[in-house]
């Protein structure tokens, strides 16, 4: 290979793609299509529900369907932990056509004059794209419905179509919520998902990388950092539930908020070593447009640090909810370990970083099987693995253990106490977490912000929540941070959402409100609610909205997002949760401020 020509080609590709990326970001901020949606409140987080009815003008003829253009510039790129983080890294990307010479190039200098090359393996995948017109708008069919709201079919069993429309007309709260869109047909496209694995790297080193092929295109330059010695300081950012929905891509783009949240998290952290995402990367896994949207809008930030990603329930969802889930989609997009050959809406795995043991769980195990007859969020094989994995990590000297997973055990919204699959494993998992002395449990799924006190386990016959606040000493450090002193319990953290979907903080509004909006929780008394709220050191619904006064609705109009920054060094941890406010798509100034902070010190004496 001619190094000079090779690097010149990379430079040209990098400059060209950097310009494209800039255009994508600018278009997300100033797109007239995005502005047409409205739906956001003023700065400060006020979100007024939009109730304007959506009545599209229908056409008899279906708009001409645009072809899915080939994209052979490496795209949907991510660098993820896979193996020993002191010397290994996984990579994933896509192209439309197959390039058999695809690889990742890794360099310490960034000039690629010291390049290490690693071959990529390509897997042919079927991606499903929504039909669009020639202007990029989604095409929907308005289906005839009977009095019960069920589709009316013709003699062939096909739905009767009243006409067609596109989301160029779409607007209003009901549309943004997802209640208004009609039938969307999908186009199957054969693409290639590439996985490469870099090995033999040096510890505690920043590396630069590019992916692609010499016979095709080469990406711009990304970077990551390998881990170092046990106890060395490091920092990571945590965000969750970016969950961008295809029907809002041209209305109020949610992927733009996800990208902005990560950008501001990395800016605030300053020198984060990696990014942790606790699931629901997209809304509907089957719709490849959503993966493309979040990856491309977040591209500069996904490529600025290594990632650790937990699978969320939406990361396996089909367009039609009754259809079988797309259990392979998460692993098609992220090159993460697959433990026990278990790909089931994601996978579970662990890694160590500077002596801290991170355990990523897969809470999508909830399909009936021999391993999981009661359809719990975590099956028996995974539960056994959790014990074995953490026992081994402790035996190897891990002082800290951090769980990251999607479906919460403790949160300020309804999922944590309502969902059957979580309740099925609640007592067993909280007991196991307590027994294994897990320090932090990082969660997603419920789009509210919360942090518990240090909790220890109690059995269900003693307490419905399986948690009790640990009596532990606290002190304020010289830095002004309040520390928990050598706790034995676990702190459960959930930093709201990186997207626009907002939930109700149902446990802070009285038992009558709870019973009205979540009748499945009508067993709870006010005493139960008061006890459950006492488990939390911090928590609320970050959005100032009246959308939840009389009902629980998963509005998607929030202009408030949150993230957390974790700073770890030896026996000390500081967790800082931040809030972002401001209507991104209306050009308002976006502000970031600290809303909660605490620390943990081990063996402070």
Coordinates of C-alpha atoms in Angstrom, one line a residue:
X1 CA 0.0 0.0 0.0
X2 CA 1.3 3.5 -0.9
X3 CA 1.0 5.3 2.4
X4 CA 1.1 8.8 1.0
X5 CA -1.6 8.2 -1.5
X6 CA -3.6 6.3 1.1
X7 CA -3.5 9.1 3.5
X8 CA -4.4 11.7 0.8
X9 CA -7.5 9.7 0.0
X10 CA -8.4 9.5 3.6
X11 CA -8.0 13.2 4.0
X12 CA -10.2 14.0 1.0
X13 CA -12.9 11.6 2.3
X14 CA -12.6 13.1 5.8
X15 CA -13.0 16.7 4.6
X16 CA -15.9 15.8 2.3
X17 CA -17.8 14.0 5.0
X18 CA -17.1 16.6 7.6
X19 CA -18.8 19.1 5.3
X20 CA -21.8 16.7 4.8
X21 CA -22.0 16.3 8.6
X22 CA -22.0 20.0 9.1
X23 CA -24.9 20.3 6.6
X24 CA -26.8 17.6 8.5
X25 CA -26.4 19.4 11.8
X26 CA -27.4 22.8 10.3
X27 CA -30.4 21.3 8.6
X28 CA -31.6 19.8 11.8
X29 CA -31.5 23.2 13.4
X30 CA -33.0 25.3 10.7
X31 CA -35.1 23.0 8.6
X32 CA -38.5 24.6 7.6
X33 CA -40.0 21.1 7.8
X34 CA -38.9 20.8 11.4
X35 CA -40.2 24.3 12.2
X36 CA -43.6 23.5 10.8
X37 CA -44.3 21.2 13.8
X38 CA -44.3 23.6 16.6
X39 CA -45.2 21.8 19.8
X40 CA -42.3 23.0 21.9
X41 CA -42.6 25.5 24.8
X42 CA -40.4 28.5 25.6
X43 CA -37.0 28.2 27.2
X44 CA -37.2 26.8 30.7
X45 CA -38.9 23.6 29.7
X46 CA -42.6 24.6 29.5
X47 CA -44.3 22.3 27.0
X48 CA -47.9 23.0 26.1
X49 CA -49.8 20.0 24.7
X50 CA -50.9 20.6 21.1
X51 CA -54.4 19.4 20.4
X52 CA -55.0 20.6 16.8
X53 CA -56.6 17.8 14.9
X54 CA -54.7 16.4 11.9
X55 CA -56.9 16.0 8.8
X56 CA -54.6 15.4 5.8
X57 CA -55.7 16.2 2.2
X58 CA -55.8 12.8 0.5
X59 CA -54.9 11.9 -3.1
X60 CA -56.4 9.1 -5.0
X61 CA -53.1 8.2 -6.6
X62 CA -50.2 7.0 -4.5
X63 CA -47.2 9.4 -4.8
X64 CA -44.3 8.1 -6.8
X65 CA -42.0 6.1 -4.5
X66 CA -38.4 7.2 -4.5
X67 CA -35.7 4.6 -4.8
X68 CA -33.5 3.9 -1.8
X69 CA -30.1 5.4 -2.9
X70 CA -27.0 3.3 -2.4
X71 CA -24.7 4.6 0.3
X72 CA -21.2 3.2 0.1
X73 CA -19.6 5.8 2.3
X74 CA -19.2 3.9 5.6
X75 CA -22.1 4.9 7.8
X76 CA -23.8 4.0 11.0
X77 CA -20.3 3.9 12.6
X78 CA -19.7 3.1 16.2
X79 CA -16.6 2.0 18.3
X80 CA -17.7 -0.2 21.2
X81 CA -16.0 -2.1 24.0
X82 CA -15.5 -5.7 23.1
X83 CA -12.9 -7.6 25.0
X84 CA -10.0 -6.4 27.1
X85 CA -10.4 -2.6 27.1
X86 CA -6.7 -2.1 27.7
X87 CA -5.9 -3.4 24.3
X88 CA -9.0 -4.2 22.2
X89 CA -11.9 -2.3 20.6
X90 CA -14.8 -3.3 18.4
X91 CA -16.1 -1.4 15.4
X92 CA -19.4 -1.6 13.4
X93 CA -20.5 0.2 10.2
X94 CA -22.7 -0.3 7.1
X95 CA -22.5 0.1 3.3
X96 CA -25.0 -0.8 0.7
X97 CA -22.7 -2.9 -1.5
X98 CA -20.2 -5.5 -0.4
X99 CA -16.5 -4.4 -0.1
X100 CA -14.5 -7.5 0.6
X101 CA -11.3 -5.6 1.5
X102 CA -13.0 -3.6 4.3
X103 CA -11.0 -3.0 7.4
X104 CA -10.4 -0.6 10.2
X105 CA -7.2 1.4 10.4
X106 CA -5.9 2.4 13.9
X107 CA -3.3 5.0 14.6
X108 CA -1.7 6.5 17.7
X109 CA -0.4 9.6 15.9
X110 CA -3.6 10.4 14.0
X111 CA -1.6 10.9 10.8
X112 CA -1.8 7.2 10.0
X113 CA 1.9 6.9 9.5
X114 CA 1.9 4.2 12.2
X115 CA -1.2 2.4 11.0
X116 CA -2.4 -0.9 12.4
X117 CA -4.9 -2.7 10.1
X118 CA -7.6 -5.1 11.1
X119 CA -9.8 -7.0 8.7
X120 CA -13.6 -6.7 8.9
X121 CA -16.2 -9.4 8.5
X122 CA -19.2 -8.5 6.5
X123 CA -22.7 -9.9 7.1
X124 CA -25.5 -9.4 4.6
X125 CA -28.5 -8.0 6.3
X126 CA -32.0 -7.0 5.3
X127 CA -32.9 -3.4 6.2
X128 CA -36.4 -2.1 6.0
X129 CA -36.9 1.5 4.9
X130 CA -40.1 3.4 4.8
X131 CA -41.5 4.5 1.5
X132 CA -40.9 8.1 0.7
X133 CA -41.8 10.5 -2.1
X134 CA -39.2 12.2 -4.3
X135 CA -38.9 15.0 -1.7
X136 CA -38.0 12.7 1.1
X137 CA -41.5 12.7 2.9
X138 CA -42.9 9.4 4.1
X139 CA -45.9 8.1 2.2
X140 CA -48.9 7.0 4.2
X141 CA -52.2 5.3 3.2
X142 CA -55.4 6.3 5.0
X143 CA -57.1 3.0 5.8
X144 CA -60.9 2.7 6.0
X145 CA -61.9 1.7 9.6
X146 CA -65.2 0.4 11.0
X147 CA -67.0 1.7 14.1
X148 CA -64.6 -0.2 16.4
X149 CA -61.6 1.4 14.7
X150 CA -60.6 -1.9 13.0
X151 CA -59.4 -1.9 9.3
X152 CA -62.0 -2.7 6.7
X153 CA -60.8 -5.2 4.2
X154 CA -61.8 -6.1 0.6
X155 CA -62.6 -9.5 -0.8
X156 CA -58.9 -10.3 -1.0
X157 CA -58.4 -9.5 2.7
X158 CA -56.4 -6.3 1.9
X159 CA -57.2 -3.1 3.7
X160 CA -59.5 -0.6 1.9
X161 CA -57.6 2.6 1.2
X162 CA -59.3 6.0 1.3
X163 CA -56.3 7.8 -0.2
X164 CA -52.7 8.7 0.3
X165 CA -50.8 11.6 2.0
X166 CA -47.3 12.4 3.1
X167 CA -45.9 13.8 6.4
X168 CA -45.3 17.1 4.6
X169 CA -48.7 18.0 6.0
X170 CA -48.1 16.5 9.5
X171 CA -48.4 18.6 12.6
X172 CA -49.9 18.6 16.1
X173 CA -49.6 16.8 19.4
X174 CA -51.5 13.7 18.4
X175 CA -49.3 13.2 15.3
X176 CA -46.1 13.7 17.3
X177 CA -47.4 11.2 19.9
X178 CA -47.7 8.6 17.2
X179 CA -51.5 8.2 17.2
X180 CA -52.2 9.8 13.8
X181 CA -50.0 8.2 11.1
X182 CA -51.5 5.8 8.6
X183 CA -50.2 2.7 6.9
X184 CA -46.6 2.8 5.9
X185 CA -45.2 0.3 3.4
X186 CA -41.6 -0.8 3.7
X187 CA -38.9 -1.4 1.1
X188 CA -36.5 -4.3 1.8
X189 CA -32.9 -3.4 1.0
X190 CA -29.9 -5.8 1.2
X191 CA -27.0 -4.1 2.9
X192 CA -23.8 -5.1 4.7
X193 CA -23.0 -4.7 8.3
X194 CA -19.3 -4.9 9.0
X195 CA -17.6 -5.8 12.3
X196 CA -13.9 -5.4 13.0
X197 CA -11.9 -6.1 16.1
X198 CA -8.7 -4.3 17.0
X199 CA -6.3 -6.1 19.2
X200 CA -2.8 -5.6 20.6
X201 CA -3.3 -2.0 21.4
X202 CA -1.4 -0.1 24.2
X203 CA -3.1 0.7 27.5
X204 CA -4.1 4.2 28.5
X205 CA -3.7 5.5 25.0
X206 CA -5.8 7.7 22.7
X207 CA -6.1 6.1 19.3
X208 CA -7.6 7.4 16.0
X209 CA -9.4 5.2 13.5
X210 CA -11.0 5.1 10.1
X211 CA -13.2 2.4 8.6
X212 CA -13.9 1.5 5.0
X213 CA -12.0 0.0 2.1
X214 CA -9.4 1.0 -0.4
X215 CA -11.6 -0.3 -3.2
X216 CA -14.5 1.9 -2.0
X217 CA -14.7 4.8 0.5
X218 CA -13.0 5.6 3.8
X219 CA -14.6 7.3 6.7
X220 CA -13.5 10.4 8.5
X221 CA -11.3 10.0 11.6
X222 CA -12.8 8.9 14.9
X223 CA -11.1 8.4 18.2
X224 CA -11.2 6.3 21.4
X225 CA -9.1 5.7 24.5
X226 CA -8.0 2.4 25.9
X227 CA -8.2 1.8 29.7
X228 CA -5.2 1.9 32.0
X229 CA -4.2 0.7 35.5
X230 CA -6.6 -0.2 38.2
X231 CA -7.5 2.9 40.2
X232 CA -6.4 5.4 37.5
X233 CA -8.9 8.2 37.2
X234 CA -11.5 8.2 34.4
X235 CA -14.7 9.8 33.4
X236 CA -17.7 8.7 31.4
X237 CA -21.1 10.2 30.4
X238 CA -24.4 8.4 30.7
X239 CA -27.6 9.2 28.7
X240 CA -30.5 7.1 27.6
X241 CA -33.7 6.7 25.5
X242 CA -32.8 8.8 22.5
X243 CA -35.7 6.8 20.9
X244 CA -36.3 8.9 17.7
X245 CA -39.5 8.0 15.9
X246 CA -39.6 7.8 12.1
X247 CA -42.9 9.7 11.9
X248 CA -41.3 12.7 13.5
X249 CA -38.2 12.8 11.4
X250 CA -39.7 15.5 9.0
X251 CA -42.0 17.0 11.7
X252 CA -40.0 17.6 14.9
X253 CA -36.8 15.6 14.5
X254 CA -36.0 13.8 17.7
X255 CA -32.6 12.5 16.6
X256 CA -31.4 16.1 16.6
X257 CA -32.2 16.3 20.3
X258 CA -30.4 13.0 20.9
X259 CA -27.3 14.3 19.1
X260 CA -27.4 17.6 20.9
X261 CA -27.7 15.9 24.3
X262 CA -24.6 13.8 23.6
X263 CA -22.7 16.8 22.2
X264 CA -23.4 18.8 25.4
X265 CA -22.7 15.9 27.7
X266 CA -19.2 15.5 26.1
X267 CA -18.6 19.3 26.2
X268 CA -19.6 19.4 29.9
X269 CA -17.5 16.4 30.8
X270 CA -14.6 17.8 28.9
X271 CA -12.5 14.7 28.6
X272 CA -14.8 11.7 28.9
X273 CA -13.2 8.4 28.3
X274 CA -16.4 6.7 27.0
X275 CA -20.1 7.0 26.5
X276 CA -22.7 4.8 28.2
X277 CA -26.2 4.5 26.7
X278 CA -28.9 2.5 28.7
X279 CA -31.1 1.6 25.8
X280 CA -33.9 2.5 23.4
X281 CA -31.5 4.0 20.8
X282 CA -34.5 4.1 18.4
X283 CA -38.3 3.9 18.6
X284 CA -38.9 1.0 16.1
X285 CA -36.0 -1.2 15.4
X286 CA -37.5 -2.5 12.1
X287 CA -37.4 0.9 10.5
X288 CA -33.9 1.4 9.3
X289 CA -34.5 5.1 8.7
X290 CA -34.5 5.6 12.5
X291 CA -31.0 4.0 12.9
X292 CA -29.7 6.1 10.0
X293 CA -31.1 9.3 11.5
X294 CA -29.7 8.9 15.0
X295 CA -26.3 7.6 13.8
X296 CA -25.8 10.3 11.2
X297 CA -27.0 13.2 13.4
X298 CA -24.9 11.9 16.3
X299 CA -22.0 10.9 14.0
X300 CA -19.4 13.4 15.2
X301 CA -20.1 12.4 18.8
X302 CA -20.5 8.7 18.3
X303 CA -17.0 8.8 16.7
X304 CA -15.4 10.9 19.4
X305 CA -15.3 8.2 22.1
X306 CA -15.9 4.5 22.7
X307 CA -19.4 3.5 23.6
X308 CA -21.0 0.9 25.9
X309 CA -24.7 0.4 24.9
X310 CA -27.4 -1.6 26.6
X311 CA -30.3 -2.9 24.5
X312 CA -33.8 -1.4 25.1
X313 CA -37.2 -2.8 24.4
X314 CA -37.7 -0.5 21.4
X315 CA -34.4 -1.7 19.9
X316 CA -36.2 -4.9 18.8
X317 CA -39.7 -3.6 18.0
X318 CA -41.5 -4.2 14.7
X319 CA -43.5 -1.6 12.9
X320 CA -46.7 -3.6 13.6
X321 CA -46.7 -4.3 17.3
X322 CA -48.3 -7.8 16.9
X323 CA -45.4 -8.9 14.6
X324 CA -42.5 -10.9 15.9
X325 CA -39.7 -8.6 17.2
X326 CA -36.5 -8.0 15.3
X327 CA -34.3 -9.5 17.9
X328 CA -31.1 -9.2 15.8
X329 CA -31.2 -5.5 14.9
X330 CA -29.4 -4.2 18.0
X331 CA -26.4 -6.5 17.4
X332 CA -26.4 -5.7 13.7
X333 CA -25.7 -2.1 14.7
X334 CA -23.3 -2.5 17.6
X335 CA -20.2 -4.8 17.8
X336 CA -20.6 -5.8 21.4
X337 CA -19.9 -9.2 23.0
X338 CA -22.5 -11.9 22.8
X339 CA -22.4 -14.0 25.9
X340 CA -23.7 -17.6 25.8
X341 CA -24.5 -17.0 22.1
X342 CA -27.6 -15.2 23.3
X343 CA -28.9 -12.6 20.8
X344 CA -32.4 -11.7 21.9
X345 CA -33.2 -8.1 21.2
X346 CA -29.6 -7.5 22.2
X347 CA -27.0 -9.3 24.3
X348 CA -25.4 -9.1 27.7
X349 CA -21.7 -8.7 28.4
X350 CA -19.2 -7.1 30.8
X351 CA -15.9 -5.2 30.6
X352 CA -13.4 -3.6 33.0
X353 CA -12.2 -0.1 32.8
X354 CA -9.4 1.0 35.1
X355 CA -10.3 -1.7 37.6
X356 CA -14.1 -0.9 37.6
X357 CA -16.3 -3.8 36.5
X358 CA -19.2 -2.8 34.2
X359 CA -22.0 -5.3 33.6
X360 CA -24.4 -4.7 30.7
X361 CA -27.7 -6.6 31.1
X362 CA -30.3 -7.5 28.4
X363 CA -33.8 -6.9 29.8
X364 CA -35.3 -8.1 26.5
X365 CA -35.2 -11.8 27.6
X366 CA -39.0 -11.6 28.2
X367 CA -40.1 -14.3 25.7
X368 CA -41.5 -17.5 27.0
X369 CA -39.0 -20.3 26.7
X370 CA -37.5 -23.2 28.7
X371 CA -35.0 -20.8 30.1
X372 CA -37.7 -18.2 30.9
X373 CA -41.1 -19.9 31.4
X374 CA -42.6 -16.9 33.3
X375 CA -41.3 -14.3 30.7
X376 CA -39.2 -12.3 33.1
X377 CA -37.1 -9.4 31.8
X378 CA -34.1 -11.5 32.5
X379 CA -34.0 -15.3 31.9
X380 CA -32.4 -18.0 34.2
X381 CA -29.2 -18.4 32.1
X382 CA -28.5 -14.6 32.2
X383 CA -29.3 -14.5 35.9
X384 CA -26.8 -17.3 36.6
X385 CA -24.2 -15.5 34.4
X386 CA -24.6 -12.2 36.4
X387 CA -23.6 -14.1 39.6
X388 CA -20.7 -15.9 38.0
X389 CA -19.4 -12.8 36.2
X390 CA -19.5 -10.5 39.2
X391 CA -18.0 -13.2 41.5
X392 CA -15.2 -13.6 39.1
X393 CA -14.6 -9.9 38.8
X394 CA -14.5 -9.6 42.6
X395 CA -12.0 -12.5 42.8
X396 CA -9.9 -10.6 40.3
X397 CA -9.8 -7.6 42.5
X398 CA -12.6 -5.3 41.3
X399 CA -13.4 -2.7 43.9
X400 CA -16.3 -1.2 42.1
X401 CA -19.2 -2.9 40.2
X402 CA -21.6 -1.0 38.0
X403 CA -24.7 -2.5 36.3
X404 CA -26.2 -0.8 33.3
X405 CA -29.5 -2.0 31.9
X406 CA -32.7 -0.6 30.4
X407 CA -35.8 -1.5 32.4
X408 CA -35.6 0.1 35.8
X409 CA -36.1 -1.5 39.2
X410 CA -36.5 1.9 40.8
X411 CA -37.7 5.0 39.1
X412 CA -40.2 7.9 39.5
X413 CA -42.6 6.7 36.8
X414 CA -44.8 3.7 36.3
X415 CA -42.7 1.0 34.6
X416 CA -40.6 0.1 37.6
X417 CA -43.6 -1.1 39.7
X418 CA -46.1 -2.0 36.9
X419 CA -44.5 -4.0 34.1
X420 CA -45.0 -7.7 34.5
X421 CA -41.7 -8.8 33.2
X422 CA -39.8 -6.6 35.7
X423 CA -42.0 -7.7 38.6
X424 CA -41.3 -11.3 37.7
X425 CA -37.6 -10.9 38.4
X426 CA -37.7 -8.0 40.8
X427 CA -37.2 -9.9 44.1
X428 CA -34.5 -12.2 42.6
X429 CA -32.6 -9.5 40.9
X430 CA -32.6 -6.9 43.8
X431 CA -31.5 -9.7 46.1
X432 CA -28.7 -10.7 43.8
X433 CA -27.6 -7.0 43.4
X434 CA -27.5 -6.7 47.2
X435 CA -25.7 -10.0 47.7
X436 CA -23.1 -9.2 45.1
X437 CA -22.5 -5.7 46.6
X438 CA -23.2 -3.8 43.3
X439 CA -22.4 -0.1 43.8
X440 CA -24.4 1.6 41.0
X441 CA -27.3 0.5 38.8
X442 CA -27.7 2.7 35.8
X443 CA -31.1 2.5 34.2
X444 CA -33.4 3.8 31.4
X445 CA -36.9 3.2 30.1
X446 CA -38.8 5.6 32.4
X447 CA -38.4 9.1 31.0
X448 CA -38.1 10.9 34.3
X449 CA -35.0 11.8 36.4
X450 CA -34.2 9.9 39.6
X451 CA -31.6 8.8 42.1
X452 CA -32.2 6.6 45.0
X453 CA -30.6 6.6 48.4
X454 CA -28.2 3.7 49.0
X455 CA -30.7 0.7 49.1
X456 CA -30.4 -2.8 50.5
X457 CA -32.7 -5.7 49.7
X458 CA -35.7 -6.9 51.6
X459 CA -38.0 -9.8 50.6
X460 CA -41.4 -9.2 49.0
X461 CA -43.3 -10.4 52.1
X462 CA -41.7 -7.5 54.0
X463 CA -42.0 -4.8 51.4
X464 CA -43.5 -4.5 47.9
X465 CA -40.5 -2.4 46.7
X466 CA -37.8 -4.9 47.8
X467 CA -35.8 -1.9 49.0
X468 CA -34.9 -0.2 52.2
X469 CA -32.7 2.9 52.7
X470 CA -29.4 1.9 54.2
X471 CA -28.3 3.7 57.3
X472 CA -25.0 5.1 56.2
X473 CA -22.7 8.0 57.2
X474 CA -22.4 11.0 54.9
X475 CA -20.1 14.0 54.9
X476 CA -19.4 17.0 52.7
X477 CA -16.0 17.0 51.1
X478 CA -13.6 20.0 50.6
X479 CA -15.1 20.2 47.0
X480 CA -18.6 20.8 48.4
X481 CA -19.9 17.4 47.3
X482 CA -21.9 15.3 49.7
X483 CA -20.5 11.8 50.0
X484 CA -21.9 8.5 51.1
X485 CA -19.3 6.9 53.3
X486 CA -18.5 3.3 52.4
X487 CA -22.1 2.1 51.7
X488 CA -23.0 -1.6 51.4
X489 CA -26.1 -0.8 49.4
X490 CA -26.7 0.2 45.8
X491 CA -27.6 3.5 44.3
X492 CA -30.0 3.4 41.3
X493 CA -29.8 6.2 38.8
X494 CA -31.9 7.2 35.8
X495 CA -31.1 10.5 33.9
X496 CA -34.5 11.1 32.2
X497 CA -34.1 11.0 28.4
X498 CA -31.8 12.2 25.7
X499 CA -34.8 12.5 23.4
X500 CA -38.1 14.2 23.4
X501 CA -40.5 11.6 24.9
X502 CA -41.6 12.6 28.4
X503 CA -43.2 10.5 31.2
X504 CA -45.3 11.4 34.2
X505 CA -43.7 11.5 37.7
X506 CA -46.7 9.5 38.9
X507 CA -45.6 8.9 42.5
X508 CA -45.4 12.6 43.4
X509 CA -49.0 13.5 42.6
X510 CA -51.0 11.6 45.1
X511 CA -52.7 8.3 45.1
X512 CA -55.9 9.5 43.4
X513 CA -53.9 10.7 40.4
X514 CA -51.9 7.5 40.2
X515 CA -55.1 5.4 40.2
X516 CA -56.6 7.5 37.5
X517 CA -53.7 7.5 35.1
X518 CA -52.3 4.0 35.9
X519 CA -55.2 1.8 37.0
X520 CA -52.9 -1.2 37.0
X521 CA -51.3 0.3 40.1
X522 CA -54.6 0.7 42.0
X523 CA -53.2 -1.6 44.7
X524 CA -51.0 1.2 46.0
X525 CA -52.1 3.2 48.9
X526 CA -50.9 6.7 49.9
X527 CA -48.8 5.0 52.5
X528 CA -47.2 2.8 49.8
X529 CA -46.5 5.9 47.7
X530 CA -45.0 7.8 50.6
X531 CA -42.7 4.9 51.4
X532 CA -41.7 4.4 47.7
X533 CA -40.9 8.1 47.4
X534 CA -38.8 7.9 50.6
X535 CA -36.4 5.6 48.7
X536 CA -35.3 8.5 46.4
X537 CA -32.7 11.1 47.2
X538 CA -33.6 13.1 44.1
X539 CA -36.2 12.8 41.4
X540 CA -38.9 14.6 39.4
X541 CA -40.5 15.2 36.1
X542 CA -38.0 17.7 34.5
X543 CA -40.6 19.1 32.0
X544 CA -42.9 21.8 33.2
X545 CA -46.1 20.7 31.5
X546 CA -49.8 20.3 32.1
X547 CA -50.0 17.3 29.7
X548 CA -50.3 14.9 32.6
X549 CA -52.9 16.6 34.7
X550 CA -55.7 14.2 33.8
X551 CA -54.0 11.3 32.0
X552 CA -50.7 9.6 31.4
X553 CA -49.6 10.2 27.9
X554 CA -46.1 9.7 26.5
X555 CA -45.9 13.1 24.9
X556 CA -43.0 13.6 22.5
X557 CA -42.7 17.4 22.6
X558 CA -40.1 17.9 25.4
X559 CA -37.3 20.4 25.0
X560 CA -35.7 19.2 28.3
X561 CA -33.1 16.5 28.3
X562 CA -30.7 15.2 30.9
X563 CA -27.4 13.3 31.2
X564 CA -25.0 12.3 33.9
X565 CA -21.2 12.5 34.3
X566 CA -19.3 10.0 36.4
X567 CA -15.8 10.7 37.7
X568 CA -14.0 7.8 39.2
X569 CA -10.6 7.6 40.8
X570 CA -9.5 4.9 43.2
X571 CA -11.9 4.7 46.1
X572 CA -13.8 7.8 45.1
X573 CA -16.8 8.4 42.8
X574 CA -18.6 11.7 42.0
X575 CA -21.9 11.6 40.0
X576 CA -23.2 14.8 38.5
X577 CA -26.6 15.0 36.7
X578 CA -27.2 17.9 34.4
X579 CA -30.3 19.3 32.7
X580 CA -30.5 20.8 29.2
X581 CA -33.3 23.3 28.4
X582 CA -34.3 25.2 25.3
X583 CA -36.2 24.5 22.1
X584 CA -33.5 23.3 19.8
X585 CA -35.6 23.4 16.6
X586 CA -36.8 26.9 17.2
X587 CA -33.3 28.3 17.5
X588 CA -33.5 29.0 21.2
X589 CA -30.4 29.1 23.3
X590 CA -29.8 25.8 25.0
X591 CA -28.6 26.0 28.5
X592 CA -27.0 23.3 30.7
X593 CA -27.1 23.3 34.5
X594 CA -26.3 21.0 37.3
X595 CA -29.4 19.6 39.1
X596 CA -28.0 16.8 41.3
X597 CA -24.6 15.7 42.6
X598 CA -23.3 13.2 45.1
X599 CA -20.3 11.1 45.8
X600 CA -19.3 7.7 47.2
X601 CA -16.2 7.0 49.1
X602 CA -15.0 3.6 50.0
X603 CA -12.9 2.9 53.1
X604 CA -12.6 6.7 53.8
X605 CA -10.8 6.1 57.1

